[in-house]
Coordinates of C-alpha atoms in Angstrom, one line a residue:
Chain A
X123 CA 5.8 30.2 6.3
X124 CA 9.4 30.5 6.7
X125 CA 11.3 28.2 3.8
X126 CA 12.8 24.6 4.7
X127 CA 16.3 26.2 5.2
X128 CA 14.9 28.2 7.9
X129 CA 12.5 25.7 9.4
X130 CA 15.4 23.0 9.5
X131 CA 17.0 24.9 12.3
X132 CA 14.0 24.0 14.9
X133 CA 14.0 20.4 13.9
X134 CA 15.5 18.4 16.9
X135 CA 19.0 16.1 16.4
X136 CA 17.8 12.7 17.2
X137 CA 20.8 11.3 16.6
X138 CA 20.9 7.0 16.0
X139 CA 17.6 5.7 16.0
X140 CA 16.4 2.2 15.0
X141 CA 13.2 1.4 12.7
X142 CA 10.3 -0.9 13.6
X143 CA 7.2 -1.9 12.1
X144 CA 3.9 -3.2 13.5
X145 CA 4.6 -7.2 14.6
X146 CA 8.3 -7.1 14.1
X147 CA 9.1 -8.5 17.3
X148 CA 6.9 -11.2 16.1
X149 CA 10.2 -13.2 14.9
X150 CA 12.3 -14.7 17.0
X151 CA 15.5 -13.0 18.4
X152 CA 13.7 -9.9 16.7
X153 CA 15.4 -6.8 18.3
X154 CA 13.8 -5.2 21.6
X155 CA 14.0 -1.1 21.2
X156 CA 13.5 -0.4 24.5
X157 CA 15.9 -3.2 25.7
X158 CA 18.5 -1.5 23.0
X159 CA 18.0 2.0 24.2
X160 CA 18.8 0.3 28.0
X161 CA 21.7 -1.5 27.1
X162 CA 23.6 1.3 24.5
X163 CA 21.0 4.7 24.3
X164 CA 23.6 6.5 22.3
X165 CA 22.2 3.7 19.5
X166 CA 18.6 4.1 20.0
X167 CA 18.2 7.9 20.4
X168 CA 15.0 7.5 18.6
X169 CA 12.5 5.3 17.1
X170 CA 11.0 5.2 13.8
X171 CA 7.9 3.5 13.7
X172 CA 6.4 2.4 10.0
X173 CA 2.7 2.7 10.3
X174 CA -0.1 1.7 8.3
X175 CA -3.3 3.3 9.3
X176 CA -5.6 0.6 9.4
X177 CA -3.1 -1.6 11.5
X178 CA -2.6 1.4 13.9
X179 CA 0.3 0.6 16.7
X180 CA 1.4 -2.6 18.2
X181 CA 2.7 -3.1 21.9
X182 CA 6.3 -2.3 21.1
X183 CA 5.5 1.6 19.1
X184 CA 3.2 2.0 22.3
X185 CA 5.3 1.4 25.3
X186 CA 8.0 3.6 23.5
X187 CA 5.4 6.4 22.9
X188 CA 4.3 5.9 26.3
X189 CA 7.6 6.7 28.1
X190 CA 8.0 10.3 25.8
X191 CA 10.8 9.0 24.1
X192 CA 11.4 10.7 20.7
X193 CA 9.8 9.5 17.7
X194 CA 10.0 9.6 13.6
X195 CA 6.4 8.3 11.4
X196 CA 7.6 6.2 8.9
X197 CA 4.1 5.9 6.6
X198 CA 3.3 2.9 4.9
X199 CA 0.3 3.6 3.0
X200 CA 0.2 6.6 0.7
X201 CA 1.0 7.4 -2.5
X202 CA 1.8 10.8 -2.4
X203 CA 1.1 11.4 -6.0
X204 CA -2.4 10.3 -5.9
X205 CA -5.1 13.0 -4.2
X206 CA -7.5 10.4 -4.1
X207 CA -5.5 8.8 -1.6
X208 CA -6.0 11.6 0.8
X209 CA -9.2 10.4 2.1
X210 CA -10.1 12.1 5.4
X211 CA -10.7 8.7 7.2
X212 CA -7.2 7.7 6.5
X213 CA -5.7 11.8 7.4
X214 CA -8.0 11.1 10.6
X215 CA -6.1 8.2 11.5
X216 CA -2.9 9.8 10.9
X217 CA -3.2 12.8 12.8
X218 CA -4.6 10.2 16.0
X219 CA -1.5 8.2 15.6
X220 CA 0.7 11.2 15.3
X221 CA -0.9 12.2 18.6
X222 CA 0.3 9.2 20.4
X223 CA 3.9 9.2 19.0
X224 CA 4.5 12.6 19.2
X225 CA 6.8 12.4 16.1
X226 CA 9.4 14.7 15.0
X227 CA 8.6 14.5 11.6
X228 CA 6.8 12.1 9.2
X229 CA 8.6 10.4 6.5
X230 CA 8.2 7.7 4.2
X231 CA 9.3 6.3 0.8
X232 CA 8.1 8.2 -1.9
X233 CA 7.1 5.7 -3.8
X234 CA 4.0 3.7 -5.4
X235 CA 3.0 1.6 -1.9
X236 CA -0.3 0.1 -3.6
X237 CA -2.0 -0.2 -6.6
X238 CA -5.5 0.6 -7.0
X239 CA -7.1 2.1 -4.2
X240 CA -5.6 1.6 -0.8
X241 CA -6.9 -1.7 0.1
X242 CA -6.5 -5.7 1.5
X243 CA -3.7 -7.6 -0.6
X244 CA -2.6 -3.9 -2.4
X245 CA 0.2 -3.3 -0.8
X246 CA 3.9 -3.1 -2.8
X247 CA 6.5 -0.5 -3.6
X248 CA 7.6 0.8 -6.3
X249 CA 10.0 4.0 -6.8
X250 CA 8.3 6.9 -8.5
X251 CA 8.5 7.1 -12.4
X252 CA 11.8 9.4 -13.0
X253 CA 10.3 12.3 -15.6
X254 CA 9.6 15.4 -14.9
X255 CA 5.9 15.0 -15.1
X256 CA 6.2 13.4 -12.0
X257 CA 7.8 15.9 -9.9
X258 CA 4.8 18.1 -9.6
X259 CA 2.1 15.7 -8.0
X260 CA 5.0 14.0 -5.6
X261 CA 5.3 17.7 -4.6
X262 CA 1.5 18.7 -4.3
X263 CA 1.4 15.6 -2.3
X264 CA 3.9 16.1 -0.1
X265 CA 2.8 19.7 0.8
X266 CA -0.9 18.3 1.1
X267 CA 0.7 16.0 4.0
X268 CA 2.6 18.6 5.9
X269 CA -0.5 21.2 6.2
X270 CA -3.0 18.2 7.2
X271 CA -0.6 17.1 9.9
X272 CA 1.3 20.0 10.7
X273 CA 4.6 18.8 10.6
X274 CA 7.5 18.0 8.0
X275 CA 7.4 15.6 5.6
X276 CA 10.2 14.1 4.3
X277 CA 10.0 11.8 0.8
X278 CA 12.7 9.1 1.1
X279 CA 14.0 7.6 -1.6
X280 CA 12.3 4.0 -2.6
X281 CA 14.3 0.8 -3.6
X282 CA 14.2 -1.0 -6.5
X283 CA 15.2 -3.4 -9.3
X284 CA 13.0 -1.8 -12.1
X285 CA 13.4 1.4 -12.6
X286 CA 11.3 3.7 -14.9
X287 CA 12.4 6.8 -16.2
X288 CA 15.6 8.8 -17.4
X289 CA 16.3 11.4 -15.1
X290 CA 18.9 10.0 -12.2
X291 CA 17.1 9.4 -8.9
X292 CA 19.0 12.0 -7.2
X293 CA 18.0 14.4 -9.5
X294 CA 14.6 13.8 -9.2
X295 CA 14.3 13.8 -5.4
X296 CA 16.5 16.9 -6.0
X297 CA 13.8 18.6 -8.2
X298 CA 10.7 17.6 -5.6
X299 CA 12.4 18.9 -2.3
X300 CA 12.7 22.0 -4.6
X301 CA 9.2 22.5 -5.6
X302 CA 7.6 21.4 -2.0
X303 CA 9.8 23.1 -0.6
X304 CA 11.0 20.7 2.0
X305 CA 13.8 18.7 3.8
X306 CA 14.9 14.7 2.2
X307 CA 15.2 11.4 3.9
X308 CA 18.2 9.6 2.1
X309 CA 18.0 5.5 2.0
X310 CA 21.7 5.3 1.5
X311 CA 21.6 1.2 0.7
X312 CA 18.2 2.2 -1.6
X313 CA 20.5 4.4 -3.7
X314 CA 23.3 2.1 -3.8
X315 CA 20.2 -0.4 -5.3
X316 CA 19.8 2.4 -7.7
X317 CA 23.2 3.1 -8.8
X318 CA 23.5 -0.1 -9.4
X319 CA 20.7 -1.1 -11.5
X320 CA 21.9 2.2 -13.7
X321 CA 25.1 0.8 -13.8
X322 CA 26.8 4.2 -12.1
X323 CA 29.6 4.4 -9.5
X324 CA 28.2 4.8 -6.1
X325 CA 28.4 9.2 -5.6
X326 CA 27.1 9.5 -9.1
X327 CA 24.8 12.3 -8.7
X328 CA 26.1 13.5 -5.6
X329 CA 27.5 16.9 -6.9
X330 CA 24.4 19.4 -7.4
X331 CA 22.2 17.3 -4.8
X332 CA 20.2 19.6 -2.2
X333 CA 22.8 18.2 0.6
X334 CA 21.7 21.1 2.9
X335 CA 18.0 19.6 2.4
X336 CA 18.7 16.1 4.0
X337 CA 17.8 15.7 7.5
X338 CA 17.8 11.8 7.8
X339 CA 20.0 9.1 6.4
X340 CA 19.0 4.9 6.8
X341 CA 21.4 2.4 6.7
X342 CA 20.5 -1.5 6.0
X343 CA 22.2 -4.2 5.2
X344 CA 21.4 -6.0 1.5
X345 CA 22.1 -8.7 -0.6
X346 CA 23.4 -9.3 -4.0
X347 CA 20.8 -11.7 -5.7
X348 CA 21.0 -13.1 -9.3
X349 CA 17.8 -13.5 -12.0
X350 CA 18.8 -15.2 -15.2
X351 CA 22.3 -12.9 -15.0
X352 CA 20.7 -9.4 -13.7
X353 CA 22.3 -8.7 -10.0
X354 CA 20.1 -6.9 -8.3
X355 CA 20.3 -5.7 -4.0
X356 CA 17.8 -7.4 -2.1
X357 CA 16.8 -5.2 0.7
X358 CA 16.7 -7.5 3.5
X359 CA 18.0 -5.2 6.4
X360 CA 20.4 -7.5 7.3
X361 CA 23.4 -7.0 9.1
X362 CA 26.1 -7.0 6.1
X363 CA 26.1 -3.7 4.7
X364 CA 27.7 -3.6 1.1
X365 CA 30.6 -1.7 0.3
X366 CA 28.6 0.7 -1.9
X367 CA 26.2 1.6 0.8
X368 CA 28.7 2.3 3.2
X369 CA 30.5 4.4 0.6
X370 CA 27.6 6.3 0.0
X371 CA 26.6 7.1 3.9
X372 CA 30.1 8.2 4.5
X373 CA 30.1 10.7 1.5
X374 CA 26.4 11.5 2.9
X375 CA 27.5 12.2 6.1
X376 CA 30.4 14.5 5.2
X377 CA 27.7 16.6 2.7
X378 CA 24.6 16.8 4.8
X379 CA 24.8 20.1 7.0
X380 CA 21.5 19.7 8.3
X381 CA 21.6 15.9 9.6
X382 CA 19.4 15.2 12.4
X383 CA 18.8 11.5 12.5
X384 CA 20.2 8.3 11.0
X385 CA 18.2 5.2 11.3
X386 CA 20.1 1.8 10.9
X387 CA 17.0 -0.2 9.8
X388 CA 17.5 -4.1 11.2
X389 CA 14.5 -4.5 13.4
X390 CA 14.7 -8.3 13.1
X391 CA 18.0 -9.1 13.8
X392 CA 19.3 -9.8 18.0
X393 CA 20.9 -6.7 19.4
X394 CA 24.1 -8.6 19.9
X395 CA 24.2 -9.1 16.1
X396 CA 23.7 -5.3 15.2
X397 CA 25.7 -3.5 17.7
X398 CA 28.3 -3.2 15.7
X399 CA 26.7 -2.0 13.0
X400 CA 25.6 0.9 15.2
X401 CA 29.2 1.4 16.1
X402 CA 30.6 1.4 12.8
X403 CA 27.6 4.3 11.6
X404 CA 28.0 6.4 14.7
X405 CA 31.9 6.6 13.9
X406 CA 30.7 8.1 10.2
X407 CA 29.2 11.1 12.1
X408 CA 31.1 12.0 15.5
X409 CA 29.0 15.6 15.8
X410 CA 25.8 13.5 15.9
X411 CA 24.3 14.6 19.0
X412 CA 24.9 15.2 23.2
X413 CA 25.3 12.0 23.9
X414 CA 28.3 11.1 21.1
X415 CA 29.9 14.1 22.9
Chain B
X203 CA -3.3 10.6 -25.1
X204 CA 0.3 12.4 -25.7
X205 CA 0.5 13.6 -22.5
X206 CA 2.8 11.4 -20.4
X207 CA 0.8 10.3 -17.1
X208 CA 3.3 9.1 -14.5
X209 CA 0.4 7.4 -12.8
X210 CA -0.3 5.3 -15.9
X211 CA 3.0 4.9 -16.3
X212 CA 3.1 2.9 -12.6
X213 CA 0.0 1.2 -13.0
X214 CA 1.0 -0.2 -16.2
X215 CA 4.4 -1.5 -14.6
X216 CA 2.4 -3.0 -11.8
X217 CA 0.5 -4.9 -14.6
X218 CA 4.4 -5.9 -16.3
X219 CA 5.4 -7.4 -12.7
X220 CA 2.1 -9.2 -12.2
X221 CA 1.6 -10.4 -15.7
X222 CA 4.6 -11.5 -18.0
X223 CA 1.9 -11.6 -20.9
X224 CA 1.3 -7.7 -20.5
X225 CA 4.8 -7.0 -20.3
X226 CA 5.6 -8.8 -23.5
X227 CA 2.7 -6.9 -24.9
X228 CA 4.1 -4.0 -23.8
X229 CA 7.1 -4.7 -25.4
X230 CA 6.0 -6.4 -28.9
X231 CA 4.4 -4.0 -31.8
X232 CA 1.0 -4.7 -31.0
X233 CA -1.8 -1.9 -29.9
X234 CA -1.9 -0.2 -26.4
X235 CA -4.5 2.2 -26.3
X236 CA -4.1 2.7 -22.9
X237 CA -0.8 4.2 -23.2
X238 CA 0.7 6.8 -25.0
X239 CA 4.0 6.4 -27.2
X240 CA 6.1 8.0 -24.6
X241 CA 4.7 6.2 -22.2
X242 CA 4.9 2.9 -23.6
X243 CA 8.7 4.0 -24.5
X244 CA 10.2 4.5 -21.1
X245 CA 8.1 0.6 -20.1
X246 CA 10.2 -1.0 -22.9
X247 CA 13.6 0.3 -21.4
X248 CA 12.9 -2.0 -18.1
X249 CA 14.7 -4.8 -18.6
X250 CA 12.3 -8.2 -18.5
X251 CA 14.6 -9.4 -15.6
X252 CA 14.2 -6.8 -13.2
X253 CA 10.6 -7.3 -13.3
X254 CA 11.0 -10.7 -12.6
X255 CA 12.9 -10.7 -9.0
X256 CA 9.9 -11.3 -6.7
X257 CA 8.6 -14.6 -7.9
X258 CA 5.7 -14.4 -5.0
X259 CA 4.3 -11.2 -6.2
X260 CA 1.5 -12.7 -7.8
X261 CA 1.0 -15.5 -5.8
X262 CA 0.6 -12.8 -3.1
X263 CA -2.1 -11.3 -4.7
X264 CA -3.9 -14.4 -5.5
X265 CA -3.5 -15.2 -1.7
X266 CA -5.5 -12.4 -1.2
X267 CA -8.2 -12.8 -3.1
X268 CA -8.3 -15.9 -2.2
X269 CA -8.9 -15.2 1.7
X270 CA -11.9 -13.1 0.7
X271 CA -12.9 -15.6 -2.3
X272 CA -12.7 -19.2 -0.7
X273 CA -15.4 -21.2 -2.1
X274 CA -15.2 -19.6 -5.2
X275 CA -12.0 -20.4 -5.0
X276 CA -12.9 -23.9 -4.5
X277 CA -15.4 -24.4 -7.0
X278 CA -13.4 -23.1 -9.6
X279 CA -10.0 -24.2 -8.7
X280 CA -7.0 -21.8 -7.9
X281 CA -6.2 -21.4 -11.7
X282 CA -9.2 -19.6 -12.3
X283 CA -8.3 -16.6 -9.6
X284 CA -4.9 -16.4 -10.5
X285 CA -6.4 -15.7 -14.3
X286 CA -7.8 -12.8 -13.3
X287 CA -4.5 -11.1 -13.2
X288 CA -3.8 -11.5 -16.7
X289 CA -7.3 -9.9 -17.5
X290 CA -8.3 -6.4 -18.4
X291 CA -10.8 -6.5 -15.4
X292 CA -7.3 -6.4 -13.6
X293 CA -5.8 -3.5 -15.4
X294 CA -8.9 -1.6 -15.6
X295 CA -8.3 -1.6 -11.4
X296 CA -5.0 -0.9 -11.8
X297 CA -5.1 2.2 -14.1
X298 CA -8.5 3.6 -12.7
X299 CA -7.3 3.2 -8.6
X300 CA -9.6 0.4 -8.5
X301 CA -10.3 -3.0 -5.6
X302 CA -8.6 -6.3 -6.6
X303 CA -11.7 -7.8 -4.7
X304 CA -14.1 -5.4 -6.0
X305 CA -13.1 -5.7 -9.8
X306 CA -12.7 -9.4 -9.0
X307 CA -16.3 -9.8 -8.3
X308 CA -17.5 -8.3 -11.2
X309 CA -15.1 -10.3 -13.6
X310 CA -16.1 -13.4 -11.8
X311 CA -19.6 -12.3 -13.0
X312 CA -21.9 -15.7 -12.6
X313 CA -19.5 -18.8 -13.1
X314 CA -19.4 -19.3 -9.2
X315 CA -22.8 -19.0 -8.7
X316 CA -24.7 -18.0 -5.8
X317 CA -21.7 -18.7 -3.7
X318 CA -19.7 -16.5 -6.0
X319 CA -22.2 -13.9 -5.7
X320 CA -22.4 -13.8 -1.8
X321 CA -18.7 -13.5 -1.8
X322 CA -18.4 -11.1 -4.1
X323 CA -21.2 -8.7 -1.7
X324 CA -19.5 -9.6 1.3
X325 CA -16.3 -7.3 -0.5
X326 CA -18.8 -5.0 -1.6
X327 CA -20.4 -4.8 1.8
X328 CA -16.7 -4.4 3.4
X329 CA -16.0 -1.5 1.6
X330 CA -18.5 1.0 1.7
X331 CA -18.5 3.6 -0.7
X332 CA -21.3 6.5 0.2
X333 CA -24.0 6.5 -2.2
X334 CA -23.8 8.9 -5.6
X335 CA -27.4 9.1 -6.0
X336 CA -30.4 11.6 -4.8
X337 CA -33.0 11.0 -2.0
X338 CA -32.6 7.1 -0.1
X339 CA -29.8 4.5 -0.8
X340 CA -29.2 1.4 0.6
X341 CA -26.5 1.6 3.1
X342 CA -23.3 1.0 1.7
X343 CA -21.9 -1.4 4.4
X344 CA -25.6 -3.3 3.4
X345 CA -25.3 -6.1 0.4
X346 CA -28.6 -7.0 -0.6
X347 CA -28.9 -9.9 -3.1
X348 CA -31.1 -12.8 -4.5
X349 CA -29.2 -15.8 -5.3
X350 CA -30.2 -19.6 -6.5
X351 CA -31.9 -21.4 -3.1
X352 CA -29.5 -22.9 -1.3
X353 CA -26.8 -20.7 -2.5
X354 CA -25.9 -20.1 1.2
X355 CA -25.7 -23.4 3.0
X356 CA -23.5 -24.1 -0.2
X357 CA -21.0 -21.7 0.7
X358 CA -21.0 -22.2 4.5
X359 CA -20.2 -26.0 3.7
X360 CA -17.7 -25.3 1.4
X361 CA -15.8 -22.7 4.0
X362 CA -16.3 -25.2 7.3
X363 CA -14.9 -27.9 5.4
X364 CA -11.9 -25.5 4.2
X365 CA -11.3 -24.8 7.7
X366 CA -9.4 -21.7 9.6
X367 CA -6.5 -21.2 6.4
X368 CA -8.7 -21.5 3.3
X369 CA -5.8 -20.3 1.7
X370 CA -3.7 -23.3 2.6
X371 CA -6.6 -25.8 1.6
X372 CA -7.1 -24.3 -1.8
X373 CA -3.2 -24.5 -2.5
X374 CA -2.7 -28.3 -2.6
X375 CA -6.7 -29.1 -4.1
X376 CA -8.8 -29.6 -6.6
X377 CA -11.9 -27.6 -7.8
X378 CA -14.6 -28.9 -6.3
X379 CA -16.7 -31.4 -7.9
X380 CA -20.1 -30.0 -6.5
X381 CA -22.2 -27.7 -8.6
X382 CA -23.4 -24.6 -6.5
X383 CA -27.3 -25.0 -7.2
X384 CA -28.9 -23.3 -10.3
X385 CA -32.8 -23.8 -9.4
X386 CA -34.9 -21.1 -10.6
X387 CA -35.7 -20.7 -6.6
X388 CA -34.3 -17.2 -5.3
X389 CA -32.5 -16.8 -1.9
X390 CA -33.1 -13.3 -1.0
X391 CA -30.1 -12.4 1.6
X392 CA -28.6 -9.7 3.1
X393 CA -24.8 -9.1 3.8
X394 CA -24.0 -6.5 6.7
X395 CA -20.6 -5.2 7.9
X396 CA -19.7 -3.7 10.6
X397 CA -16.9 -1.0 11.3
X398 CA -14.3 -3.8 12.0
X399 CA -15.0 -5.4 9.1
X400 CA -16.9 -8.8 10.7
X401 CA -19.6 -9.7 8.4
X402 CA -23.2 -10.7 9.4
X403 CA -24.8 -13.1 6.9
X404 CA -28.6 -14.0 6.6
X405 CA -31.9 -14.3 5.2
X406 CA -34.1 -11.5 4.4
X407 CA -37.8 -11.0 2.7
X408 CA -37.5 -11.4 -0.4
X409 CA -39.5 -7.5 -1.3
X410 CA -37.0 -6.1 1.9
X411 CA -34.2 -7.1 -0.8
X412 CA -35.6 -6.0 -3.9
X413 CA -37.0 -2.4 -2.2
X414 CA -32.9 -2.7 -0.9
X415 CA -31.7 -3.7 -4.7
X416 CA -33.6 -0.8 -6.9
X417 CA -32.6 1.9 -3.4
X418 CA -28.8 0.7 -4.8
X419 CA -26.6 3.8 -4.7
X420 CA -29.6 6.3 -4.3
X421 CA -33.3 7.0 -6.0
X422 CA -35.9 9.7 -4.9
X423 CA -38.2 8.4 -2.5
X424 CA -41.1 8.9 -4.4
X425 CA -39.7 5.9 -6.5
X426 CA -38.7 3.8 -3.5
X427 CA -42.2 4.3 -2.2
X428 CA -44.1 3.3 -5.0
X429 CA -41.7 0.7 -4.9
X430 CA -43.1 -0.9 -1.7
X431 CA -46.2 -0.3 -2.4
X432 CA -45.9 -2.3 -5.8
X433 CA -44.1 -4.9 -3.6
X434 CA -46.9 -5.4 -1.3
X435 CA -47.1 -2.5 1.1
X436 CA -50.5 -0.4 1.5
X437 CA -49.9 3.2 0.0
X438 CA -50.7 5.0 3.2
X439 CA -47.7 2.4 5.2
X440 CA -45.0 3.3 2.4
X441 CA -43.6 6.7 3.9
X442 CA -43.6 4.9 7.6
X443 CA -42.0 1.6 5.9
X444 CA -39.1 4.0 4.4
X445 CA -38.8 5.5 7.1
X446 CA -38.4 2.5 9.6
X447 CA -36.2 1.3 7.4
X448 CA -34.2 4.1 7.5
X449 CA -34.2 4.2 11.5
X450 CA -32.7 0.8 11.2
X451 CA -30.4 1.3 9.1
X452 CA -30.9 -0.5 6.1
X453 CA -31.4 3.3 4.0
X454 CA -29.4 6.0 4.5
X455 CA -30.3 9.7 3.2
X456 CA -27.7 10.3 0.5

């Protein structure tokens, strides 16, 4: 197999895309992807769709995949690190839904998304520990992932409050892509969580960082929260986007050679509310595809 | 144990978000055999807050337990299931990629009762796990069980009168003042699940159950078929009994 630097080049440019998740449309004034990609397609070049197996698709993910519009698998439900979670009922039901949504890659945070054994009332996430030690089965997991499906894999970077561990998450992630051998999916408002928590300026880390390896960015909105004097970044996908997120998507822009997709994650906000969110990301990266042109 | 697992690592920080004791444990000078000194090192670093900044974690997880656990629930009081996540059955199915509801049932053991006891197979029945065993098991989407008489109309009293959102009933009340019976009468029943998880619940022949019971996660058939025959069958009907049985389902070759 060619390497990642090699493979990168046949990996389509999808451009903007916008995240959902099964039920999301459930609340009200929840956004509408298809009525997005109708009313501004240069902000909804793609969708990616966060899957858990055992819920498989809802109506929204369907009619999308059913007009051949592009796709990204956002998984939900494995922790990479863990072979037993590589059972082959659940790789069954990932290759059927990767069937349907024809993605053009899979990616997900590579984090701790249950404890135990994947099952009712499990579910979390947690960001991986930050050691070494860890590197290794992240790696062997991710690899496991792209031969059973066939396509890349891209570990994204989980949020947090607590995190375990003394190497800097961008080191880490850094070391993984290495040793699997693969491309990155960069939250940018995860990493400002990060930063944060760590108590480092917003491009901390950035110098030495794969940039060549990351072929996604997200965007969300967040919010500063307070518990007994710790601030901590709630990830609530909102539409205000702080100041250190934006400062890191800019810089991540400018560095990442290989960009292909950013996501700007705020499935349940109206579409009036987050168009110009869309506007102020797509002016971060003007080369992002035919249709900026 | 010098080695530092990352996966312990996790599962013990899962424990510190769902159980302030265990994190103060973690924390204080006391033993942790389940960690190793490096281990436990990089868990003392988290600062107590950060672990504190989802105040619905746990009640999340008891709200799952309690969908699958309602009249124990009720009988016991909500208390009693949140517990459980301050227990070392709870860690045990955190370090060892364990079921909440599975390692639930066993800790619950017999203070529900019979009702407990039904609840606890209708997990086991829900989440099949294929026999490790030689020659016939009973199927693993099959819960076989004698319980207290009466154990069953117990329970489906106790769920009718907690309605559609059991969870919403348990939040606001009080354990139950009914006992679940205790007689020395059994209630043989059997639990079956099907593939979308809906859960068949009913009386069974009490020697069907106990052939079902010793089958358990596999045994030779010579030892099921002496089995039934010791249970009531004639010696030359054991072979076609084991075998019906497996046409229907009840055994599967492991």
């Amino acid at each position: 197999m060619p390497d990642f630097l090699a493979r990168v080049r046949a990996l389509p440019r999808l451009g903007l895309g916008v995240s959902t998740e099964y039920g999301a449309r459930r609340q009200d004034g929840a956004l509408d992807p298809l009525e997005l990609r109708r009313r501004r397609p240069d902000c909804a070049g793609f969708l990616e769709v966060g899957v858990e197996v055992v819920k498989g698709l809802d109506a929204d993910a369907r009619a999308w995949a059913a007009g051949g519009l592009p796709t990204t698998y956002h998984f939900l439900d494995i922790n990479l690190d863990n072979p037993d979670d590589f059972d082959p009922p659940w790789l069954e039901g990932v290759r059927t839904i990767a069937a349907e949504l024809r993605p053009a890659w899979l990616c997900g945070d590579a984090g701790l998304w249950h404890l135990g054994r994947r099952d009712r009332g499990h579910m979390l996430l947690l960001p991986p520990v930050l050691v070494d030690e860890a590197v290794a089965p992240l790696a062997d997991g991710l690899i496991a992932l792209r031969e059973a499906t066939g396509l890349e894999v891209l570990p994204e970077n989980p949020p947090g409050a607590a995190f375990v561990g003394e190497l800097h998450l961008l080191d880490f992630f850094a070391r993984v892509a290495e040793r699997a051998d693969t491309g990155l999916l960069l939250d940018c408002a995860h990493l400002a969580m990060f930063q944060r928590a760590r108590g480092h300026a917003p491009l901390t880390g950035f110098d030495g960082f794969p940039w060549d390896r990351v072929v996604e960015l997200h965007v969300a909105g967040g919010r500063v929260q307070d518990t007994a004097g710790l601030a901590w970044v709630e990830d609530d996908h909102g539409t205000d986007v702080l100041p250190d997120t934006w400062e890191i998507a800019a810089e991540a822009v400018a560095r990442a050679v290989n960009l292909r997709a950013i996501v700007v994650e705020c499935e349940r906000n109206p579409i009036d509310a987050v168009l110009p969110l869309f506007d102020r990301v797509a002016a971060l990266w003007p080369g992002r595809g035919p249709e900026a042109a | 144990m010098s080695r530092l697992d990352p996966r312990r690592v996790q599962a013990a920080l899962v424990c510190m978000h769902l159980d302030p004791a265990y994190a103060a444990a973690v924390r204080g000078p006391g033993p942790l055999p389940e960690l190793a000194d490096r281990e436990r090192e990089l868990l003392r670093a988290v600062d107590p807050r950060a672990l504190a900044v989802d105040p619905y974690r746990r009640a999340r997880a008891v709200h799952a337990l309690l969908e699958e656990y309602p009249a124990t629930a009720a009988l016991l009081g909500v208390p009693a299931v949140d517990a459980f996540f301050s227990s070392a059955a709870f860690r045990t199915c955190a370090f060892e990629h364990g079921s909440m509801a599975l390692s639930f049932g066993t800790w619950l053991d017999d203070h529900a009762g019979g009702p407990g006891r039904i609840e606890a197979a209708i997990a086991r029945a829900r989440r099949p796990r294929a026999g490790a065993g030689e020659g016939l098991a009973c199927n693993p989407c099959v819960a076989p069980l004698l319980v207290p008489a009466g154990s069953l109309a117990f329970l489906e009293r106790v769920r009718a009168r907690l309605g559609p959102d059991p969870a919403a009933a348990l939040a606001n009340a009080r354990p139950s003042r009914e006992r679940p019976p205790r007689g020395r009468d059994r209630e043989p029943l059997l639990v079956e699940a099907g593939p979308g998880g809906e859960v068949s619940l009913g009386t069974a022949s009490e020697p069907l159950v106990r052939l079902l019971l010793l089958a358990g996660d596999g045994r030779p058939h010579a030892a099921l078929a002496a089995e039934a025959v010791r249970l009531g069958a004639e010696p030359h009907e054991a072979d076609e009994l084991l075998a019906g049985l497996v046409a229907d389902g009840l055994l599967v070759a492991c």
